[in-house]
Tab-separated table of C-alpha atoms and ligand atoms in Angstrom:
chain	number	residue	atom	x	y	z
P	1	UNK	CA	13.747	-23.556	4.994
P	2	UNK	CA	13.291	-23.436	8.751
P	3	UNK	CA	13.316	-19.667	8.238
P	4	UNK	CA	10.311	-19.870	5.929
P	5	UNK	CA	8.300	-22.022	8.349
P	6	UNK	CA	9.095	-19.615	11.165
P	7	UNK	CA	8.084	-16.671	8.975
P	8	UNK	CA	4.762	-18.195	7.969
P	9	UNK	CA	4.062	-18.828	11.652
P	10	UNK	CA	4.801	-15.167	12.404
P	11	UNK	CA	1.975	-14.094	10.112
P	12	UNK	CA	-0.331	-14.981	13.005
P	13	UNK	CA	1.275	-12.249	15.104
P	14	UNK	CA	-0.048	-9.579	12.728
P	15	UNK	CA	-3.237	-7.815	13.668
P	16	UNK	CA	-5.735	-8.882	11.004
P	17	UNK	CA	-7.478	-6.142	9.066
P	18	UNK	CA	-10.721	-5.426	10.991
P	19	UNK	CA	-13.913	-7.154	9.877
P	20	UNK	CA	-15.581	-3.943	8.733
P	21	UNK	CA	-12.649	-2.921	6.505
P	22	UNK	CA	-12.599	-6.428	4.996
P	23	UNK	CA	-16.331	-6.183	4.363
P	24	UNK	CA	-15.929	-2.768	2.725
P	25	UNK	CA	-13.031	-4.055	0.574
P	26	UNK	CA	-15.156	-7.023	-0.572
P	27	UNK	CA	-18.175	-4.828	-1.356
P	28	UNK	CA	-16.044	-2.243	-3.144
P	29	UNK	CA	-14.546	-4.967	-5.336
P	30	UNK	CA	-17.884	-6.614	-6.110
P	31	UNK	CA	-19.388	-5.213	-9.328
P	32	UNK	CA	-22.865	-6.298	-8.143
P	33	UNK	CA	-22.777	-4.292	-4.920
P	34	UNK	CA	-23.797	-0.676	-4.760
P	35	UNK	CA	-22.417	2.287	-2.879
P	36	UNK	CA	-25.551	2.424	-0.686
P	37	UNK	CA	-24.733	-1.002	0.787
P	38	UNK	CA	-21.228	0.180	1.592
P	39	UNK	CA	-22.508	3.319	3.320
P	40	UNK	CA	-24.867	1.164	5.437
P	41	UNK	CA	-22.025	-1.061	6.637
P	42	UNK	CA	-20.033	2.003	7.713
P	43	UNK	CA	-22.929	3.834	9.405
P	44	UNK	CA	-23.609	0.993	11.856
P	45	UNK	CA	-20.088	0.981	13.289
P	46	UNK	CA	-19.663	3.837	15.805
P	47	UNK	CA	-15.861	3.528	16.111
P	48	UNK	CA	-15.351	3.615	12.366
P	49	UNK	CA	-17.787	6.501	12.069
P	50	UNK	CA	-15.938	8.509	14.726
P	51	UNK	CA	-12.578	7.928	13.030
P	52	UNK	CA	-14.057	8.759	9.700
P	53	UNK	CA	-15.383	12.107	10.855
P	54	UNK	CA	-12.007	12.960	12.379
P	55	UNK	CA	-10.254	12.238	9.084
P	56	UNK	CA	-12.880	14.110	7.026
P	57	UNK	CA	-12.329	17.174	9.186
P	58	UNK	CA	-8.559	17.138	8.623
P	59	UNK	CA	-6.930	19.789	6.462
P	60	UNK	CA	-6.478	17.213	3.689
P	61	UNK	CA	-10.087	17.716	2.593
P	62	UNK	CA	-10.213	21.440	3.387
P	63	UNK	CA	-13.976	21.388	3.925
P	64	UNK	CA	-15.764	24.691	4.587
P	65	UNK	CA	-17.563	23.361	7.683
P	66	UNK	CA	-17.295	20.613	10.288
P	67	UNK	CA	-18.694	17.274	9.197
P	68	UNK	CA	-20.910	15.685	11.846
P	69	UNK	CA	-22.457	12.587	10.269
P	70	UNK	CA	-21.608	9.869	7.752
P	71	UNK	CA	-24.360	11.151	5.457
P	72	UNK	CA	-22.852	14.630	5.543
P	73	UNK	CA	-19.398	13.177	4.921
P	74	UNK	CA	-20.695	11.261	1.904
P	75	UNK	CA	-22.261	14.409	0.491
P	76	UNK	CA	-19.239	16.633	1.060
P	77	UNK	CA	-16.345	14.238	0.453
P	78	UNK	CA	-17.940	11.577	-1.748
P	79	UNK	CA	-18.546	7.929	-0.975
P	80	UNK	CA	-15.475	6.771	-2.856
P	81	UNK	CA	-13.177	8.759	-0.574
P	82	UNK	CA	-15.112	7.575	2.474
P	83	UNK	CA	-14.436	3.994	1.441
P	84	UNK	CA	-10.753	4.919	1.005
P	85	UNK	CA	-10.679	6.244	4.569
P	86	UNK	CA	-12.216	3.083	6.060
P	87	UNK	CA	-9.654	1.005	4.186
P	88	UNK	CA	-6.836	3.315	5.327
P	89	UNK	CA	-7.859	2.897	8.939
P	90	UNK	CA	-8.033	-0.878	8.496
P	91	UNK	CA	-4.494	-1.028	7.157
P	92	UNK	CA	-2.963	1.359	9.665
P	93	UNK	CA	-2.372	-0.962	12.614
P	94	UNK	CA	0.427	-3.078	11.150
P	95	UNK	CA	2.037	-0.371	9.056
P	96	UNK	CA	2.604	2.342	11.655
P	97	UNK	CA	5.219	0.520	13.707
P	98	UNK	CA	8.946	1.145	13.559
P	99	UNK	CA	10.847	-1.290	11.303
P	100	UNK	CA	14.420	-1.623	12.312
P	101	UNK	CA	15.541	-3.970	9.520
P	102	UNK	CA	14.251	-1.655	6.806
P	103	UNK	CA	15.428	1.461	8.625
P	104	UNK	CA	11.896	2.843	8.912
P	105	UNK	CA	11.138	5.007	11.910
P	106	UNK	CA	7.691	4.800	13.432
P	107	UNK	CA	5.193	6.089	10.862
P	108	UNK	CA	7.545	5.964	7.841
P	109	UNK	CA	6.064	2.867	6.214
P	110	UNK	CA	2.576	4.182	6.946
P	111	UNK	CA	3.379	7.525	5.269
P	112	UNK	CA	4.744	5.642	2.268
P	113	UNK	CA	1.699	3.323	2.109
P	114	UNK	CA	-0.849	6.162	2.227
P	115	UNK	CA	1.067	8.267	-0.312
P	116	UNK	CA	1.415	5.281	-2.625
P	117	UNK	CA	-2.328	4.507	-2.364
P	118	UNK	CA	-3.246	8.135	-3.186
P	119	UNK	CA	-0.854	8.301	-6.150
P	120	UNK	CA	-2.031	4.899	-7.421
P	121	UNK	CA	-5.623	6.109	-7.328
P	122	UNK	CA	-4.649	9.210	-9.288
P	123	UNK	CA	-2.880	7.081	-11.890
P	124	UNK	CA	-5.889	4.738	-12.091
P	125	UNK	CA	-8.123	7.757	-12.708
P	126	UNK	CA	-5.733	9.068	-15.361
P	127	UNK	CA	-5.816	5.702	-17.125
P	128	UNK	CA	-9.610	5.346	-16.716
P	129	UNK	CA	-9.275	2.026	-14.881
P	130	UNK	CA	-12.477	0.676	-13.324
P	131	UNK	CA	-10.866	-1.146	-10.385
P	132	UNK	CA	-9.783	2.006	-8.552
P	133	UNK	CA	-10.657	0.688	-5.095
P	134	UNK	CA	-8.769	-2.536	-5.624
P	135	UNK	CA	-5.711	-0.609	-6.797
P	136	UNK	CA	-5.936	1.826	-3.878
P	137	UNK	CA	-6.125	-1.008	-1.336
P	138	UNK	CA	-3.390	-3.067	-2.968
P	139	UNK	CA	-1.095	-0.010	-3.024
P	140	UNK	CA	-1.804	0.571	0.659
P	141	UNK	CA	-1.025	-2.956	1.865
P	142	UNK	CA	1.580	-4.010	-0.718
P	143	UNK	CA	4.439	-3.952	1.830
P	144	UNK	CA	2.612	-5.842	4.566
P	145	UNK	CA	5.237	-8.595	4.164
P	146	UNK	CA	7.807	-6.169	5.606
P	147	UNK	CA	5.967	-6.197	8.946
P	148	UNK	CA	6.854	-9.870	9.334
P	149	UNK	CA	10.153	-9.939	7.473
P	150	UNK	CA	11.609	-6.943	9.327
P	151	UNK	CA	13.148	-8.898	12.213
P	152	UNK	CA	14.786	-11.330	9.787
P	153	UNK	CA	16.121	-8.475	7.642
P	154	UNK	CA	17.519	-6.834	10.791
P	155	UNK	CA	19.292	-10.087	11.784
P	156	UNK	CA	20.854	-10.536	8.334
P	157	UNK	CA	21.276	-6.897	7.423
P	158	UNK	CA	25.013	-6.910	6.766
P	159	UNK	CA	24.692	-9.854	4.341
P	160	UNK	CA	21.817	-8.154	2.482
P	161	UNK	CA	23.689	-4.845	2.332
P	162	UNK	CA	26.771	-6.585	0.968
P	163	UNK	CA	24.821	-8.183	-1.883
P	164	UNK	CA	23.147	-4.860	-2.743
P	165	UNK	CA	26.303	-2.754	-2.567
P	166	UNK	CA	28.905	-5.146	-3.904
P	167	UNK	CA	27.023	-7.510	-6.205
P	168	UNK	CA	24.373	-5.176	-7.640
P	169	UNK	CA	21.415	-7.139	-6.247
P	170	UNK	CA	18.116	-5.307	-5.796
P	171	UNK	CA	16.950	-5.264	-2.169
P	172	UNK	CA	14.310	-7.905	-3.003
P	173	UNK	CA	16.822	-10.202	-4.682
P	174	UNK	CA	19.042	-9.909	-1.628
P	175	UNK	CA	16.118	-10.691	0.727
P	176	UNK	CA	15.403	-13.818	-1.266
P	177	UNK	CA	19.055	-14.892	-1.460
P	178	UNK	CA	19.716	-14.409	2.249
P	179	UNK	CA	16.375	-15.187	3.930
P	180	UNK	CA	14.832	-17.462	1.319
P	181	UNK	CA	11.788	-15.298	0.598
P	182	UNK	CA	11.229	-11.644	-0.329
P	183	UNK	CA	8.709	-9.251	1.228
P	184	UNK	CA	6.408	-9.353	-1.816
P	185	UNK	CA	6.131	-13.161	-1.771
P	186	UNK	CA	5.549	-13.104	1.956
P	187	UNK	CA	2.903	-10.400	1.442
P	188	UNK	CA	1.195	-12.802	-0.956
P	189	UNK	CA	1.017	-15.464	1.785
P	190	UNK	CA	-0.498	-12.920	4.166
P	191	UNK	CA	-3.044	-11.823	1.551
P	192	UNK	CA	-4.090	-15.454	1.019
P	193	UNK	CA	-4.363	-16.054	4.718
P	194	UNK	CA	-6.543	-12.951	5.089
P	195	UNK	CA	-8.663	-14.169	2.174
P	196	UNK	CA	-8.016	-11.184	-0.059
P	197	UNK	CA	-9.187	-11.604	-3.654
P	198	UNK	CA	-6.918	-13.422	-6.116
P	199	UNK	CA	-6.290	-10.179	-7.971
P	200	UNK	CA	-5.253	-8.281	-4.830
P	201	UNK	CA	-2.974	-11.155	-3.804
P	202	UNK	CA	-1.425	-11.103	-7.279
P	203	UNK	CA	-0.711	-7.366	-7.128
P	204	UNK	CA	0.884	-7.633	-3.664
P	205	UNK	CA	3.017	-10.585	-4.783
P	206	UNK	CA	4.206	-8.774	-7.916
P	207	UNK	CA	4.382	-5.155	-6.779
P	208	UNK	CA	8.101	-4.919	-7.596
P	209	UNK	CA	7.535	-6.571	-10.993
P	210	UNK	CA	10.267	-9.112	-10.298
P	211	UNK	CA	8.526	-11.492	-12.696
P	212	UNK	CA	8.431	-10.119	-16.229
P	213	UNK	CA	5.038	-11.739	-16.899
P	214	UNK	CA	3.465	-9.129	-14.592
P	215	UNK	CA	4.731	-6.182	-16.661
P	216	UNK	CA	1.647	-6.173	-18.895
P	217	UNK	CA	-0.868	-6.209	-16.033
P	218	UNK	CA	-2.203	-2.672	-15.795
P	219	UNK	CA	-3.406	-2.759	-12.166
P	220	UNK	CA	-0.076	-4.155	-10.938
P	221	UNK	CA	1.829	-1.703	-13.134
P	222	UNK	CA	-0.063	1.224	-11.577
P	223	UNK	CA	0.820	0.104	-8.037
P	224	UNK	CA	4.441	-0.437	-9.087
P	225	UNK	CA	4.669	2.990	-10.681
P	226	UNK	CA	3.067	4.702	-7.671
P	227	UNK	CA	5.663	2.999	-5.466
P	228	UNK	CA	8.457	4.228	-7.740
P	229	UNK	CA	7.072	7.785	-7.608
P	230	UNK	CA	7.137	7.631	-3.793
P	231	UNK	CA	10.753	6.461	-3.884
P	232	UNK	CA	11.656	9.324	-6.232
P	233	UNK	CA	9.948	11.753	-3.861
P	234	UNK	CA	11.911	10.245	-0.987
P	235	UNK	CA	8.717	9.338	0.901
P	236	UNK	CA	9.250	6.747	3.620
P	237	UNK	CA	12.611	5.763	2.150
P	238	UNK	CA	14.412	3.420	4.516
P	239	UNK	CA	17.528	1.319	4.127
P	240	UNK	CA	16.041	-0.310	1.009
P	241	UNK	CA	15.559	3.211	-0.425
P	242	UNK	CA	16.143	3.236	-4.150
P	243	UNK	CA	17.533	-0.307	-4.243
P	244	UNK	CA	14.753	-1.593	-6.510
P	245	UNK	CA	14.702	-2.119	-10.238
P	246	UNK	CA	13.092	0.467	-12.511
P	247	UNK	CA	11.597	-1.044	-15.676
P	248	UNK	CA	11.189	1.494	-18.447
P	249	UNK	CA	9.021	-0.871	-20.531
P	250	UNK	CA	6.249	-0.503	-17.934
P	251	UNK	CA	6.012	3.247	-18.567
P	252	UNK	CA	5.927	2.541	-22.283
P	253	UNK	CA	3.201	-0.142	-21.998
P	254	UNK	CA	1.100	2.177	-19.859
P	255	UNK	CA	1.633	5.016	-22.313
P	256	UNK	CA	2.868	7.288	-19.558
P	257	UNK	CA	5.615	9.677	-20.537
P	258	UNK	CA	8.374	10.940	-18.304
P	259	UNK	CA	6.680	14.348	-18.470
P	260	UNK	CA	3.425	12.829	-17.090
P	261	UNK	CA	5.510	11.342	-14.327
P	262	UNK	CA	7.136	14.690	-13.552
P	263	UNK	CA	3.689	16.302	-13.367
P	264	UNK	CA	2.462	13.671	-10.922
P	265	UNK	CA	5.586	14.119	-8.808
P	266	UNK	CA	5.251	17.917	-8.771
P	267	UNK	CA	1.512	17.730	-7.952
P	268	UNK	CA	2.010	15.295	-5.128
P	269	UNK	CA	4.915	17.228	-3.663
P	270	UNK	CA	2.532	20.168	-3.235
P	271	UNK	CA	-0.097	17.952	-1.650
P	272	UNK	CA	2.306	16.404	0.829
P	273	UNK	CA	1.560	18.854	3.646
P	274	UNK	CA	-2.136	18.055	3.655
P	275	UNK	CA	-1.354	14.350	3.249
P	276	UNK	CA	0.665	14.587	6.478
P	277	UNK	CA	-2.464	15.890	8.166
P	278	UNK	CA	-4.506	13.006	6.792
P	279	UNK	CA	-1.912	10.482	8.002
P	280	UNK	CA	-2.106	11.872	11.555
P	281	UNK	CA	-5.873	11.695	11.572
P	282	UNK	CA	-6.504	8.203	10.232
G	1	LIG	FE1	7.777	-3.336	-1.584
């Protein structure tokens, strides 16, 4: 229990998501807001604008000419992707660092988070889901709990490893058994503290589908599946690697076949080079 109190206190050591990204997330989630309002918020922040232009000019977008203003970026890339980029930048600070406990080198978790967000958005489009921005953001920050839990995982690593290798625990189950909380639950605390919406908090808390009641929730299922695809592609795999549970019923509920999954995997594998470029430039 003292562990948990200490962990909750450590949430304060995280760099909160910048005000502008939080504002953009809120506007993007609000059905009454319009894209024009979002563009206005972005335009008045010179730092965000500069970063945005840098990312828009990366090979990921492959634009025919250099983008020099937010308006031009909106026209050439589309406002939806611009919003994605602002959110990516907002989430980057805490996710880029090395994570010893999870065996992530510097940039690994960030690469995984961005790839997962892009795949989740593709899945959301495939399924015609309206809350694409919410799903994108949730997929990006789903592992934020790892940023705090990492030191505790590192301290107890041999116990966690033993449970995974000898007792068949998933990595999450072992985190919970040894530390008293898993990274998804801790992520939920962080999301609440940062005043994320209830839905986003729910997705972060359930992104490994440890509770069967979440299996029927489409937005959470999309984030879960995107995470699984990343694991299968070996993106950002650390010491927890493939040590998570794969629930076939989720594929069935979503009406996604294994062939669909293979297509997504093949498509993303091809895109990976330009995604690398995007990661460097956000
Ligand atoms: Fe996770």
